[in-house]
Amino acid sequence: MVMIADSQVHVWGDETPERPWIPGGQERLRHMGHLPRLGPDYLVSKMDEGGVQRAVLVPPTWDRDRIDVALEAHRRFPDRFRVMTRIPVNRPVEAREMLRVLRNDPAVAGVRLTFSFETEREWIHDGTADWFWPYAEEHDIPVMLLVPHGKDKLARVAEKHPRLRLSIDHMGILGNTTDDQIAPYIDATAALARYPNVTVKLSNIPSFSTHKYPFLNVMPYVKQLVQAFGPERCFWGTDLSRMLGKYGVDYKEGVALVTEHMGFLSEREKALILGEALCTWLRWDAH
């Protein structure tokens, strides 16, 4: 049986006076398409419908650095979910303390950093994040990165820290970039394949095409990344809230993108990309 594991699903809490989002959080959510908030029961039911055994939970940027909703989902369904925690990488003392507590939590698989929004884009360049790379390498923490820009810096990080496990979110593409405009981002991501410690998430595919399902016009770019990294370093992912909310694509169709619409893959390559490679990278053992 093929292990199917989603490399990215957002879960978050409602904005309340006691739980404020970042400034502009509601606007960001609307800009992304009024995404549905996925509770653990509903998410598990959708996973079961689509034959998805596991999912990596990624708290979104607008919910600050909170991971309580994701941790609760893991507590209820420990065999189905793992969490990539957010940390305030610009506040090293606070971030180190968070990681000290979370490193041994069985719910937490690693860290997810974002370098895409204007307030944080320069953190990968200006030294803000420099403390984190050796820390993550020393403690063997897998790191997922939303990094449409700054891949030149990421290359230097990967080379300097060869035991640091890195994965590039959403194929390294800037949000709201579509069709052939994604080509420069794909080329820059593919260039990072020369570093064996860098992997890539083939995630959020619908958002990069203005065509209808199965988004065949972007498949050559997916093929380019698979050929560059090899299937052992490519992880399928949905960003399910966005797929359901803006594109009407559920898990069955998301899995079928790989199984039925990536004819350039062998059956073995499909199995790796759909989940086996991700679980190996995260050291998420089968039970």
Coordinates of C-alpha atoms in Angstrom, one line a residue:
M1 CA 0.0 0.0 0.0
V2 CA 1.3 3.4 -0.9
M3 CA 1.8 5.8 2.0
I4 CA 0.2 9.1 1.1
A5 CA 1.3 12.0 3.2
D6 CA 0.5 15.7 2.6
S7 CA 3.5 17.9 3.2
Q8 CA 1.4 21.0 4.0
V9 CA -2.0 21.8 5.5
H10 CA -2.7 25.0 7.3
V11 CA -4.7 24.9 10.6
W12 CA -5.4 28.0 12.8
G13 CA -7.6 29.5 15.4
D14 CA -10.3 32.2 14.9
E15 CA -9.2 35.8 15.5
T16 CA -10.5 37.1 18.8
P17 CA -9.5 39.9 21.2
E18 CA -7.7 37.3 23.2
R19 CA -6.1 35.8 20.1
P20 CA -5.2 38.6 17.8
W21 CA -3.7 37.9 14.4
I22 CA -0.9 39.8 12.8
P23 CA -1.9 43.3 11.5
G24 CA -3.6 42.8 8.2
G25 CA -4.2 39.1 8.8
Q26 CA -7.8 39.2 7.7
E27 CA -6.8 41.0 4.5
R28 CA -4.2 38.4 3.8
L29 CA -6.8 35.6 4.3
R30 CA -9.2 37.4 1.9
H31 CA -6.4 37.9 -0.6
M32 CA -5.8 34.2 -0.6
G33 CA -9.4 33.4 -1.3
H34 CA -11.5 33.2 2.0
L35 CA -9.9 29.9 3.0
P36 CA -12.0 27.5 5.1
R37 CA -10.7 26.9 8.6
L38 CA -10.1 23.2 8.9
G39 CA -10.8 21.5 12.2
P40 CA -9.2 18.1 12.9
D41 CA -12.3 16.0 12.5
Y42 CA -13.2 17.5 9.2
L43 CA -9.6 17.3 8.0
V44 CA -9.4 13.6 8.9
S45 CA -12.7 12.9 7.2
K46 CA -11.3 14.6 4.0
M47 CA -8.1 12.6 4.3
D48 CA -10.0 9.4 4.6
E49 CA -12.1 10.2 1.6
G50 CA -8.9 10.7 -0.5
G51 CA -6.9 7.8 0.9
V52 CA -4.4 10.2 2.7
Q53 CA -2.9 8.6 5.8
R54 CA -0.8 11.5 7.1
A55 CA -0.5 15.3 6.9
V56 CA 2.1 17.9 8.1
L57 CA 0.3 20.7 9.9
V58 CA 1.7 24.2 9.2
P59 CA 0.3 27.1 11.3
P60 CA -0.1 30.0 8.9
T61 CA 1.6 33.4 9.2
W62 CA -1.5 35.4 10.2
D63 CA -1.9 33.4 13.4
R64 CA 1.5 34.6 14.6
D65 CA 3.7 31.9 16.1
R66 CA 1.0 30.0 17.7
I67 CA 0.8 26.2 17.2
D68 CA -1.8 25.3 19.8
V69 CA -4.4 24.3 17.3
A70 CA -2.0 22.0 15.4
L71 CA -0.7 20.5 18.7
E72 CA -4.3 19.7 19.8
A73 CA -4.9 18.1 16.4
H74 CA -1.9 15.8 17.0
R75 CA -3.0 15.0 20.5
R76 CA -6.3 13.8 19.1
F77 CA -4.9 12.0 16.0
P78 CA -1.3 11.2 16.8
D79 CA -0.8 8.8 13.9
R80 CA -2.2 11.2 11.4
F81 CA -0.5 14.5 12.1
R82 CA 2.9 16.1 12.7
V83 CA 3.5 19.8 13.2
M84 CA 6.1 22.2 11.7
T85 CA 6.3 24.8 14.4
R86 CA 6.7 28.5 13.7
I87 CA 9.3 30.4 15.7
P88 CA 10.1 34.2 16.1
V89 CA 13.4 33.8 14.3
N90 CA 14.0 37.6 14.7
R91 CA 13.9 37.1 18.5
P92 CA 16.6 34.4 19.1
V93 CA 16.4 34.2 22.9
E94 CA 12.6 33.6 22.7
A95 CA 12.9 31.2 19.8
R96 CA 15.6 29.1 21.4
E97 CA 13.5 28.7 24.5
M98 CA 10.5 27.6 22.4
L99 CA 12.7 25.1 20.6
R100 CA 14.2 23.8 23.8
V101 CA 10.7 22.9 25.0
L102 CA 9.4 21.6 21.6
R103 CA 12.4 19.7 20.4
N104 CA 11.4 16.6 22.3
D105 CA 7.6 16.9 21.8
P106 CA 6.5 14.0 19.6
A107 CA 4.0 16.2 17.8
V108 CA 6.7 18.5 16.4
A109 CA 8.5 17.4 13.3
G110 CA 10.5 20.6 12.6
V111 CA 10.4 24.3 11.9
R112 CA 8.8 26.3 9.2
L113 CA 10.2 29.7 8.3
T114 CA 8.7 32.3 5.9
F115 CA 10.8 34.8 4.0
S116 CA 8.2 36.0 1.6
F117 CA 6.4 38.9 3.1
E118 CA 7.9 42.4 3.1
T119 CA 8.4 42.5 6.9
E120 CA 10.5 39.3 6.9
R121 CA 11.9 39.1 3.3
E122 CA 15.3 40.5 4.3
W123 CA 15.8 38.3 7.3
I124 CA 17.5 35.7 5.2
H125 CA 20.0 38.3 3.9
D126 CA 20.6 40.8 6.8
G127 CA 21.8 38.3 9.4
T128 CA 18.5 38.0 11.3
A129 CA 18.3 34.3 10.7
D130 CA 22.0 33.5 10.8
W131 CA 21.8 32.1 14.3
F132 CA 19.2 29.6 13.4
W133 CA 21.0 27.6 10.7
P134 CA 23.8 26.1 12.9
Y135 CA 21.3 25.6 15.7
A136 CA 19.0 23.5 13.4
E137 CA 21.9 21.6 12.0
E138 CA 23.3 20.8 15.5
H139 CA 19.9 19.6 16.8
D140 CA 18.9 17.9 13.5
I141 CA 15.8 20.0 13.0
P142 CA 14.1 19.7 9.6
V143 CA 13.3 23.1 8.2
M144 CA 10.6 24.0 5.6
L145 CA 11.0 27.5 4.0
L146 CA 8.7 29.8 2.1
V147 CA 11.5 31.5 0.2
P148 CA 10.5 32.7 -3.3
H149 CA 13.4 35.2 -3.1
G150 CA 16.8 34.7 -1.6
K151 CA 17.7 31.4 -3.1
D152 CA 21.3 32.7 -3.6
K153 CA 21.6 33.1 0.2
L154 CA 19.9 29.7 0.7
A155 CA 22.5 28.1 -1.5
R156 CA 25.3 29.5 0.8
V157 CA 23.4 28.2 3.8
A158 CA 23.0 24.7 2.4
E159 CA 26.7 24.6 1.4
K160 CA 27.9 25.8 4.8
H161 CA 25.6 23.5 6.8
P162 CA 25.6 20.2 4.8
R163 CA 23.8 18.3 7.6
L164 CA 21.0 20.8 7.7
R165 CA 17.7 19.4 6.3
L166 CA 16.0 22.0 4.1
S167 CA 12.8 21.9 2.1
I168 CA 11.5 24.6 -0.2
D169 CA 7.8 25.3 0.0
H170 CA 5.5 25.5 -3.0
M171 CA 8.3 24.8 -5.5
G172 CA 9.9 28.1 -4.6
I173 CA 7.3 30.2 -6.5
L174 CA 6.2 33.6 -5.4
G175 CA 2.5 33.6 -4.5
N176 CA 0.0 34.8 -7.2
T177 CA 2.5 34.0 -10.0
T178 CA 0.9 31.8 -12.7
D179 CA 1.5 30.0 -15.9
D180 CA 4.9 30.6 -17.7
Q181 CA 5.7 33.4 -15.3
I182 CA 6.7 30.8 -12.8
A183 CA 9.7 29.7 -15.0
P184 CA 12.4 31.9 -13.3
Y185 CA 11.4 30.7 -9.9
I186 CA 11.5 27.1 -11.0
D187 CA 14.9 27.6 -12.6
A188 CA 16.2 29.1 -9.4
T189 CA 14.8 26.3 -7.3
A190 CA 16.1 23.6 -9.6
A191 CA 19.6 25.1 -9.3
L192 CA 19.5 24.2 -5.6
A193 CA 19.3 20.5 -6.4
R194 CA 23.1 20.4 -6.5
Y195 CA 23.0 20.5 -2.7
P196 CA 22.0 17.0 -1.4
N197 CA 20.5 18.5 1.8
V198 CA 17.9 20.5 -0.1
T199 CA 14.5 19.1 -1.0
V200 CA 11.4 20.6 -2.6
K201 CA 7.7 20.5 -1.9
L202 CA 5.5 20.0 -5.0
S203 CA 2.7 21.8 -3.2
N204 CA -0.1 24.3 -4.0
I205 CA 0.0 23.4 -7.7
P206 CA -3.5 24.7 -8.5
S207 CA -2.6 28.3 -7.5
F208 CA 0.2 28.5 -10.1
S209 CA -2.1 27.9 -13.2
T210 CA -4.9 29.9 -14.7
H211 CA -6.0 26.7 -16.5
K212 CA -8.6 24.3 -15.2
Y213 CA -7.9 21.0 -13.4
P214 CA -5.6 19.1 -14.0
F215 CA -3.5 22.2 -14.7
L216 CA -1.5 20.5 -17.4
N217 CA 0.3 23.7 -18.5
V218 CA 2.4 23.7 -15.3
M219 CA 3.3 20.0 -15.4
P220 CA 6.5 20.6 -17.4
Y221 CA 7.7 22.7 -14.5
V222 CA 6.9 20.0 -12.0
K223 CA 8.8 17.5 -14.2
Q224 CA 11.8 19.9 -14.3
L225 CA 12.0 19.8 -10.5
V226 CA 11.6 16.1 -10.3
Q227 CA 14.3 15.6 -12.8
A228 CA 16.6 18.0 -10.9
F229 CA 16.0 16.7 -7.4
G230 CA 15.0 13.2 -8.0
P231 CA 11.8 11.7 -6.6
E232 CA 13.5 11.0 -3.3
R233 CA 13.8 14.7 -2.6
C234 CA 10.3 15.8 -3.9
F235 CA 7.3 16.0 -1.6
W236 CA 3.6 16.2 -2.7
G237 CA 1.5 18.6 -0.8
T238 CA -1.9 20.4 -1.2
D239 CA -2.2 23.5 1.0
L240 CA -5.7 22.0 1.3
S241 CA -7.5 25.0 2.7
R242 CA -6.6 27.0 -0.3
M243 CA -7.4 24.2 -2.7
L244 CA -10.8 23.7 -1.2
G245 CA -11.6 27.4 -0.7
K246 CA -10.4 28.9 -4.0
Y247 CA -10.0 26.1 -6.5
G248 CA -12.6 23.5 -5.4
V249 CA -10.0 20.7 -5.5
D250 CA -10.3 18.1 -2.8
Y251 CA -7.9 15.3 -1.7
K252 CA -9.1 12.8 -4.3
E253 CA -8.3 15.2 -7.1
G254 CA -5.1 16.3 -5.4
V255 CA -3.8 12.7 -5.2
A256 CA -4.9 12.1 -8.8
L257 CA -2.7 15.0 -10.0
V258 CA 0.2 12.7 -9.2
T259 CA -1.3 9.3 -10.0
E260 CA -3.1 10.1 -13.2
H261 CA -1.7 13.4 -14.6
M262 CA 2.1 13.1 -14.1
G263 CA 2.7 10.5 -16.8
F264 CA 6.4 11.3 -16.7
L265 CA 6.6 9.4 -13.4
S266 CA 7.0 5.7 -12.8
E267 CA 4.8 4.0 -10.2
R268 CA 7.8 3.8 -7.9
E269 CA 8.5 7.5 -8.4
K270 CA 4.8 8.3 -7.6
A271 CA 5.0 6.4 -4.4
L272 CA 8.1 8.3 -3.3
I273 CA 6.6 11.7 -4.1
L274 CA 3.2 11.0 -2.6
G275 CA 4.6 10.3 0.9
E276 CA 7.4 7.9 1.2
A277 CA 10.1 10.5 0.6
L278 CA 8.5 13.0 3.0
C279 CA 8.2 10.5 5.8
T280 CA 11.8 9.4 5.3
W281 CA 13.0 13.0 5.4
L282 CA 11.0 13.7 8.6
R283 CA 12.0 10.3 10.1
W284 CA 8.3 9.7 10.6
D285 CA 8.4 6.0 11.1
A286 CA 5.7 3.7 9.8
H287 CA 3.7 1.8 12.4

